[in-house]
PDB file of C-alpha atoms in Angstrom:
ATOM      1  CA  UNK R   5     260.054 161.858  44.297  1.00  0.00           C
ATOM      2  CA  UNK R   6     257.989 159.561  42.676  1.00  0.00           C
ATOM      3  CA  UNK R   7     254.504 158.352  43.552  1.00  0.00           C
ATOM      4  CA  UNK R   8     253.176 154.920  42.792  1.00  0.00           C
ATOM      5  CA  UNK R   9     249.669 154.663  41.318  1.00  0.00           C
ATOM      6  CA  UNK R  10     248.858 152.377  44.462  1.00  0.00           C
ATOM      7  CA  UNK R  11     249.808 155.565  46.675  1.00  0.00           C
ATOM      8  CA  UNK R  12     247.742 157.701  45.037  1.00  0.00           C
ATOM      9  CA  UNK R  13     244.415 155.574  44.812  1.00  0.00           C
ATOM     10  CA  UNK R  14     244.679 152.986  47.061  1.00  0.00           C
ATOM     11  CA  UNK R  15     240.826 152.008  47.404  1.00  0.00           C
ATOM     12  CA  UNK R  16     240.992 151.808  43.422  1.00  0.00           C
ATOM     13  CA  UNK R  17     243.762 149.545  43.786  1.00  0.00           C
ATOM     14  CA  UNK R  18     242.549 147.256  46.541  1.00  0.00           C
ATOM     15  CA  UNK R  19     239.218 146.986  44.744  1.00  0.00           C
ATOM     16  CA  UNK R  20     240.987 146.131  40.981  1.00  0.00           C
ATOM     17  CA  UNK R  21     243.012 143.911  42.809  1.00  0.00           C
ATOM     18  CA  UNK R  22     240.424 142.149  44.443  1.00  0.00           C
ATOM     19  CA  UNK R  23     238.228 141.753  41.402  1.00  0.00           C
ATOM     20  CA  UNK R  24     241.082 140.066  39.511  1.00  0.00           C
ATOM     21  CA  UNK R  25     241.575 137.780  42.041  1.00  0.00           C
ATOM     22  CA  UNK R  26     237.421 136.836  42.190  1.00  0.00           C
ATOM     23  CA  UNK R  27     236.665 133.806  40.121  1.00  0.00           C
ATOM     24  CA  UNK R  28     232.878 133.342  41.104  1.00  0.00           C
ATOM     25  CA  UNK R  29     231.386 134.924  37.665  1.00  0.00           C
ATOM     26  CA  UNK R  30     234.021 133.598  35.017  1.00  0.00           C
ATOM     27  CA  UNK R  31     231.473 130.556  34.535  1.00  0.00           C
ATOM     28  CA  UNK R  32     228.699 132.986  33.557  1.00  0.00           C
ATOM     29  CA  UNK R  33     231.042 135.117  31.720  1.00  0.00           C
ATOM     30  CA  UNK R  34     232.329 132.209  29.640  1.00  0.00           C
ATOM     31  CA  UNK R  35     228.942 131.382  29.210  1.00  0.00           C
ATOM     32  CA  UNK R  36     227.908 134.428  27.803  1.00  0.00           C
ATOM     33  CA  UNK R  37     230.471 134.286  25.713  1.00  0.00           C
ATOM     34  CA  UNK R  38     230.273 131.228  24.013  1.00  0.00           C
ATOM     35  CA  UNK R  39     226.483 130.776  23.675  1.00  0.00           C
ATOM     36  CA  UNK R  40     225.768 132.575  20.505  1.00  0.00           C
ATOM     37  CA  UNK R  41     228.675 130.058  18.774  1.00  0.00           C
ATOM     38  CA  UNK R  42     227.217 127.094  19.992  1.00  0.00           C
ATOM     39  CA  UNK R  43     223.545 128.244  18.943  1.00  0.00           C
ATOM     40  CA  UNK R  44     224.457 129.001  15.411  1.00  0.00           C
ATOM     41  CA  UNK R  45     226.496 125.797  15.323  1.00  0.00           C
ATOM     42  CA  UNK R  46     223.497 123.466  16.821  1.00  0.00           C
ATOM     43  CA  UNK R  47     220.911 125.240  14.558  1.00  0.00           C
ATOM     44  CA  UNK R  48     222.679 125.152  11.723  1.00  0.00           C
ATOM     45  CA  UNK R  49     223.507 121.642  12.398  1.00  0.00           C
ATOM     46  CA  UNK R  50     219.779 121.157  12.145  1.00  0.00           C
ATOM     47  CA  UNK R  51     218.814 123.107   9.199  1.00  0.00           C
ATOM     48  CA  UNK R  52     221.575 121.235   7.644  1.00  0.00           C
ATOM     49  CA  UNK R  53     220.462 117.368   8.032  1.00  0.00           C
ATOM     50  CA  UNK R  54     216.952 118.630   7.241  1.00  0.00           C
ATOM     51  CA  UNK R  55     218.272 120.100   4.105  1.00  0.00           C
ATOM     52  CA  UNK R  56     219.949 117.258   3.373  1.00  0.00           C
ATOM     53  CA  UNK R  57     216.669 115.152   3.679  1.00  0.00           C
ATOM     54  CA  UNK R  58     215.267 116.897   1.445  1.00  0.00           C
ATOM     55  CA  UNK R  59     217.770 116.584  -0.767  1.00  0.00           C
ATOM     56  CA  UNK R  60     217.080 112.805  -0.110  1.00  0.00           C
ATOM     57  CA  UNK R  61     213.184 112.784  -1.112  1.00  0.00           C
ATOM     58  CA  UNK R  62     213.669 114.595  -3.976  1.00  0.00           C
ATOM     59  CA  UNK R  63     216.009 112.239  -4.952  1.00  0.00           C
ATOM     60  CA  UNK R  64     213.490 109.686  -3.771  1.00  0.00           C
ATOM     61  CA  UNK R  65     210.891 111.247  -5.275  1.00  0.00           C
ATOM     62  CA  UNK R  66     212.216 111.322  -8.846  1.00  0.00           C
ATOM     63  CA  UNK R  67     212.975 107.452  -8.890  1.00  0.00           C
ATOM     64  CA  UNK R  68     209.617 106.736  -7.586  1.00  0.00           C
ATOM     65  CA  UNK R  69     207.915 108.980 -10.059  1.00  0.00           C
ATOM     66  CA  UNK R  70     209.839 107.666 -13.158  1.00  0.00           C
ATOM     67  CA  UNK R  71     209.908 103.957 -12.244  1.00  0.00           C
ATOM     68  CA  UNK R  72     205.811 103.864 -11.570  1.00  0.00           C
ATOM     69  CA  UNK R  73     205.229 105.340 -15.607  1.00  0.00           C
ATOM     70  CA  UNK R  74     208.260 103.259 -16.510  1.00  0.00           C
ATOM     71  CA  UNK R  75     206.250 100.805 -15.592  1.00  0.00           C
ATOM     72  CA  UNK R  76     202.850 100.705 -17.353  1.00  0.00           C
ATOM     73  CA  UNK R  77     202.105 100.617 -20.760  1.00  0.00           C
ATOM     74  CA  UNK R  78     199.644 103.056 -21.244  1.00  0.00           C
ATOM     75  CA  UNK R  79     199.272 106.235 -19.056  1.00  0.00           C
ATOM     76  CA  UNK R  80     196.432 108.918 -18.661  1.00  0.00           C
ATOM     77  CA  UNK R  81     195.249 111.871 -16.374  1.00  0.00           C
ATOM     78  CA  UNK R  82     194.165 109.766 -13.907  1.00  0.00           C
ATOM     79  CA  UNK R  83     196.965 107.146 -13.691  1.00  0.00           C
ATOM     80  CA  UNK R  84     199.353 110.336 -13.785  1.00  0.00           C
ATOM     81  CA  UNK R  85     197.486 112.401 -11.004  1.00  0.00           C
ATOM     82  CA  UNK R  86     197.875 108.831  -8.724  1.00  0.00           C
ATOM     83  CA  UNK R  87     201.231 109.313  -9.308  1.00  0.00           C
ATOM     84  CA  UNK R  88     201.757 112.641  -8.546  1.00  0.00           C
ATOM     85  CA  UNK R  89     199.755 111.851  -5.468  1.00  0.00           C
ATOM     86  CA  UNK R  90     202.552 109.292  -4.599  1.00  0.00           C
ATOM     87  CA  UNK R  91     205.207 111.578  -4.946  1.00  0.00           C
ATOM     88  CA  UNK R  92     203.354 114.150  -2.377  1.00  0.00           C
ATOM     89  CA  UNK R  93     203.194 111.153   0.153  1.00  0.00           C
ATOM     90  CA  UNK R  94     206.868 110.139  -0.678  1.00  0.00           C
ATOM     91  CA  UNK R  95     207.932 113.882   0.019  1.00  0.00           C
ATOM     92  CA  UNK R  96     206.736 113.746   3.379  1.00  0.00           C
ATOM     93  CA  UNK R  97     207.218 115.169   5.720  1.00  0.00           C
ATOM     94  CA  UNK R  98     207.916 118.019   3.683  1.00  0.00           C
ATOM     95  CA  UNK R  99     205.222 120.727   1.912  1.00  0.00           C
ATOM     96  CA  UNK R 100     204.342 119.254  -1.874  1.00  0.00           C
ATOM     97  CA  UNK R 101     203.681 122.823  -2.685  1.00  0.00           C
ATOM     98  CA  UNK R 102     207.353 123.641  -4.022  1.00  0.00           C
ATOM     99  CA  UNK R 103     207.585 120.298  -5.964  1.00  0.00           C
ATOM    100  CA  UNK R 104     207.620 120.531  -9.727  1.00  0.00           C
ATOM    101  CA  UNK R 105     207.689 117.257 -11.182  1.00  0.00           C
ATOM    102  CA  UNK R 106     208.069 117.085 -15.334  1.00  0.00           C
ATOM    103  CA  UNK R 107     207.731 113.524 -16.555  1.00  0.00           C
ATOM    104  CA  UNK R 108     208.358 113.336 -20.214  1.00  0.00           C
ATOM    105  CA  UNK R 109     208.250 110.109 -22.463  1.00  0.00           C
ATOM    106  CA  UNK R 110     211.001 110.482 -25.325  1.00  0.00           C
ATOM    107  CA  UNK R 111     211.452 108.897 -28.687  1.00  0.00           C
ATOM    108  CA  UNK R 112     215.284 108.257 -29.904  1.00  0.00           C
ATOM    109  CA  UNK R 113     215.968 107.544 -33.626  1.00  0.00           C
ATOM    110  CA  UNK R 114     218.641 105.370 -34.874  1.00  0.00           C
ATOM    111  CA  UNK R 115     221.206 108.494 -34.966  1.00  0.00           C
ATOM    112  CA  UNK R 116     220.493 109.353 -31.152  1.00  0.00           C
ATOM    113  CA  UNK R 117     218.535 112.237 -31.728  1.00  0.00           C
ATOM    114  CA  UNK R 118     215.633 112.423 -28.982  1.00  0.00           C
ATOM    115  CA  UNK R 119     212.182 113.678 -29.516  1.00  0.00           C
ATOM    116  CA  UNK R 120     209.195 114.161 -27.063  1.00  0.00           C
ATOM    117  CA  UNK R 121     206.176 111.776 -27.379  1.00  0.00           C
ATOM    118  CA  UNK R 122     204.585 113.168 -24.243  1.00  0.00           C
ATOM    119  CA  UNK R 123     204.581 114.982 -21.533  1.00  0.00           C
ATOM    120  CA  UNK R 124     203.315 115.828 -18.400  1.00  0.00           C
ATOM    121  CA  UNK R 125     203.932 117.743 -15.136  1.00  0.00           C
ATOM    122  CA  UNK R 126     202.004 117.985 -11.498  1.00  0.00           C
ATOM    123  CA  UNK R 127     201.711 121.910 -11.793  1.00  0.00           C
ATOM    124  CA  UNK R 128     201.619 123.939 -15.223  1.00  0.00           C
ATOM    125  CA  UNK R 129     202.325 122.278 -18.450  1.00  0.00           C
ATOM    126  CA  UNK R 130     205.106 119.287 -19.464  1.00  0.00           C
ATOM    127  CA  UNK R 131     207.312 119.858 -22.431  1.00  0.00           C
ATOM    128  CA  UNK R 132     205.709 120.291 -26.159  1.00  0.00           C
ATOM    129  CA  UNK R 133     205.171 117.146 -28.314  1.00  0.00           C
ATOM    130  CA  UNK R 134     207.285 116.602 -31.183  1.00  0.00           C
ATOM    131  CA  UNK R 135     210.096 118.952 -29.210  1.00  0.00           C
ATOM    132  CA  UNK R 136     213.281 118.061 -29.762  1.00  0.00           C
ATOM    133  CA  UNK R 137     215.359 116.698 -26.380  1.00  0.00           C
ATOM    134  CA  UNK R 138     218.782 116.526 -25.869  1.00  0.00           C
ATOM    135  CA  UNK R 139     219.980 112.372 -25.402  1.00  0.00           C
ATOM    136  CA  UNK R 140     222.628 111.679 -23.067  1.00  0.00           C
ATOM    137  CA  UNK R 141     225.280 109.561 -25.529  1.00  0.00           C
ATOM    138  CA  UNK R 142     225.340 106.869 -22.306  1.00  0.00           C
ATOM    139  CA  UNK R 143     221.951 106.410 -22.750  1.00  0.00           C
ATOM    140  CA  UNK R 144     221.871 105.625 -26.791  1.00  0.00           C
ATOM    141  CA  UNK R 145     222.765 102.104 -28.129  1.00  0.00           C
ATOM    142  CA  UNK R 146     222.810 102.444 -31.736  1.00  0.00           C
ATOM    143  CA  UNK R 147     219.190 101.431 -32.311  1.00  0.00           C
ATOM    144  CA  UNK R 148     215.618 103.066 -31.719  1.00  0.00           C
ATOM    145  CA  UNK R 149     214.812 103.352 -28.102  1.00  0.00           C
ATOM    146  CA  UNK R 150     212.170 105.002 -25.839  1.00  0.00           C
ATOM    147  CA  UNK R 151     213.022 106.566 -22.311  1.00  0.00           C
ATOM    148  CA  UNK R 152     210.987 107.905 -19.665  1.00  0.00           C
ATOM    149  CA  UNK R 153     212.162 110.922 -18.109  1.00  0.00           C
ATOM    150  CA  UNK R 154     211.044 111.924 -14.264  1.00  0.00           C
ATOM    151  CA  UNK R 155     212.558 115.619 -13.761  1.00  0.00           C
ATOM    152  CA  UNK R 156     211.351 116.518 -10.089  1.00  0.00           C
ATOM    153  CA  UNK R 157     212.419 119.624  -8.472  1.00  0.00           C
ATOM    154  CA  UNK R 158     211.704 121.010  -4.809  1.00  0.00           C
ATOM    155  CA  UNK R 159     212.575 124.852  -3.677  1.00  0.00           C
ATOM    156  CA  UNK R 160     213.204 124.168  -0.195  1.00  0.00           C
ATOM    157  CA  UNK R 161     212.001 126.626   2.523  1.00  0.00           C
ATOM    158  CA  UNK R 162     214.321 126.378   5.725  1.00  0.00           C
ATOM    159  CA  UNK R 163     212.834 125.914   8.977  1.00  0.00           C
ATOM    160  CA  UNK R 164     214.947 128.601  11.123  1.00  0.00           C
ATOM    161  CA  UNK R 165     216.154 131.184   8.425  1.00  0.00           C
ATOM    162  CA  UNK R 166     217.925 133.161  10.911  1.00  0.00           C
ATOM    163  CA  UNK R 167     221.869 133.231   8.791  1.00  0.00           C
ATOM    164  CA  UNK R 168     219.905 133.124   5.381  1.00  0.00           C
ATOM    165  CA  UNK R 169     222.333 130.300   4.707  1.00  0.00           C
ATOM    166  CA  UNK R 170     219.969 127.335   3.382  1.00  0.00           C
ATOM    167  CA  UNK R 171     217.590 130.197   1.362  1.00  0.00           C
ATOM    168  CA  UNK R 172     217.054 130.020  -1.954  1.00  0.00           C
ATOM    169  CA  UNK R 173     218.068 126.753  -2.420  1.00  0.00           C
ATOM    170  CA  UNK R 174     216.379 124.444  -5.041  1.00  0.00           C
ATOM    171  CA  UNK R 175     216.766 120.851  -5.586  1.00  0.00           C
ATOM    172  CA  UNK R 176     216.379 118.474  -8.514  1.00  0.00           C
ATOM    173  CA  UNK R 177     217.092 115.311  -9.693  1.00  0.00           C
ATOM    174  CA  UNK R 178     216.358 113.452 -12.938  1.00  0.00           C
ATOM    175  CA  UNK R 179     216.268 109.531 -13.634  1.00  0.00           C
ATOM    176  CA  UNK R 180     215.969 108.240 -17.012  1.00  0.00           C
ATOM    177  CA  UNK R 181     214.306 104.724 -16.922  1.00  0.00           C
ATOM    178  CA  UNK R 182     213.316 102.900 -20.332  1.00  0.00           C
ATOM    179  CA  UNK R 183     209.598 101.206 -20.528  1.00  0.00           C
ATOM    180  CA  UNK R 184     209.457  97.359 -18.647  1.00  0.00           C
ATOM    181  CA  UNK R 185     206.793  95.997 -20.203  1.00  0.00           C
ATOM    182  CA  UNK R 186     206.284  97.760 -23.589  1.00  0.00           C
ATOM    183  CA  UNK R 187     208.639  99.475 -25.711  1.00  0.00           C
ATOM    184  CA  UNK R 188     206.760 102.154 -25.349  1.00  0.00           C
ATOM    185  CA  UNK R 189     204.549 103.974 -22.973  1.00  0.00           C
ATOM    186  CA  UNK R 190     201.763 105.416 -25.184  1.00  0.00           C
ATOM    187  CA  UNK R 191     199.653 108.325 -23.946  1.00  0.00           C
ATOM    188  CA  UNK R 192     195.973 108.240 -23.656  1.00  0.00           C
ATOM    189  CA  UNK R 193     193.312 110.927 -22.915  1.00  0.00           C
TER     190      UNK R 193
END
């Protein structure tokens, strides 16, 4: 004769039974469940569009920088430092600390071949003068020219570095401009 599992243990069964038919904690259970997706997805949502921002100043940042020396005829310490100073405000509201901004005034012969006049940068030193630099063939026209060069580059720190997703991530931009009311932008101590 055989013996059903129900005849052996019938508490067991009444009480399995009974908690399969109990729907009172599936909303807490589902909960549990799907809380730690939906976390990670609306955080990393956020770290995202604030990386992306930054992305956006730096961006920002560069154009600014290299259309204010593009600008002038003449620069120096102090008209540079303003400048720099801009670019801090234009960052905002991000830290300045991690931006490295290069801006570097080039001279191109009539074969294309580039050559630093000056340059500068907000932390350390700019590129050497007389240095050669590599000319994009878009940006030479057959003749002499002079360009201004704004290299700006941010190491972005994430807010919430909990997936180490968005670390180590560095951003940079460059925008060539060429001088607007010179053709040149001479350098002055």
């Amino acid at each position: 004769m055989r013996t059903s599992p129900s005849s052996i243990c019938p508490r067991a069964t009444t009480l399995f039974c009974g908690l399969a038919r109990e729907r009172s904690g599936m909303a807490a259970v589902e909960f549990a469940l799907i809380l730690p997706v939906m976390l990670l997805l609306y955080l990393g949502g956020f770290e995202a569009s604030k990386a992306l921002e930054a992305s956006r100043k730096v961006e920002t940042t560069a154009e600014t920088v290299g259309n204010l020396v593009a600008r002038n005829r003449m620069m120096n310490p102090t008209a540079m430092g303003n400048i720099f100073g801009i670019s801090s405000a234009v960052m905002a509201p991000f830290s300045p600390d991690a931006l490295k901004i290069i801006v570097t005034a080039v001279q191109v012969d009539e074969k294309g071949q580039g050559t630093v006049d000056w340059s500068q940068a907000n932390s350390g030193s700019g590129l050497a003068a007389g240095a050669s630099y590599p000319v994009a063939p878009e940006l030479f026209f057959g003749t002499a020219s002079y360009l201004i060069v704004a290299d700006v580059s941010y190491a972005y720190a994430p807010l919430l570095d909990y997936t180490n997703s968005f670390s180590n991530i560095t951003f940079s931009k460059t925008y060539t401009f060429r001088p607007r009311l010179s053709k040149s932008v001479k350098w002055e101590n």
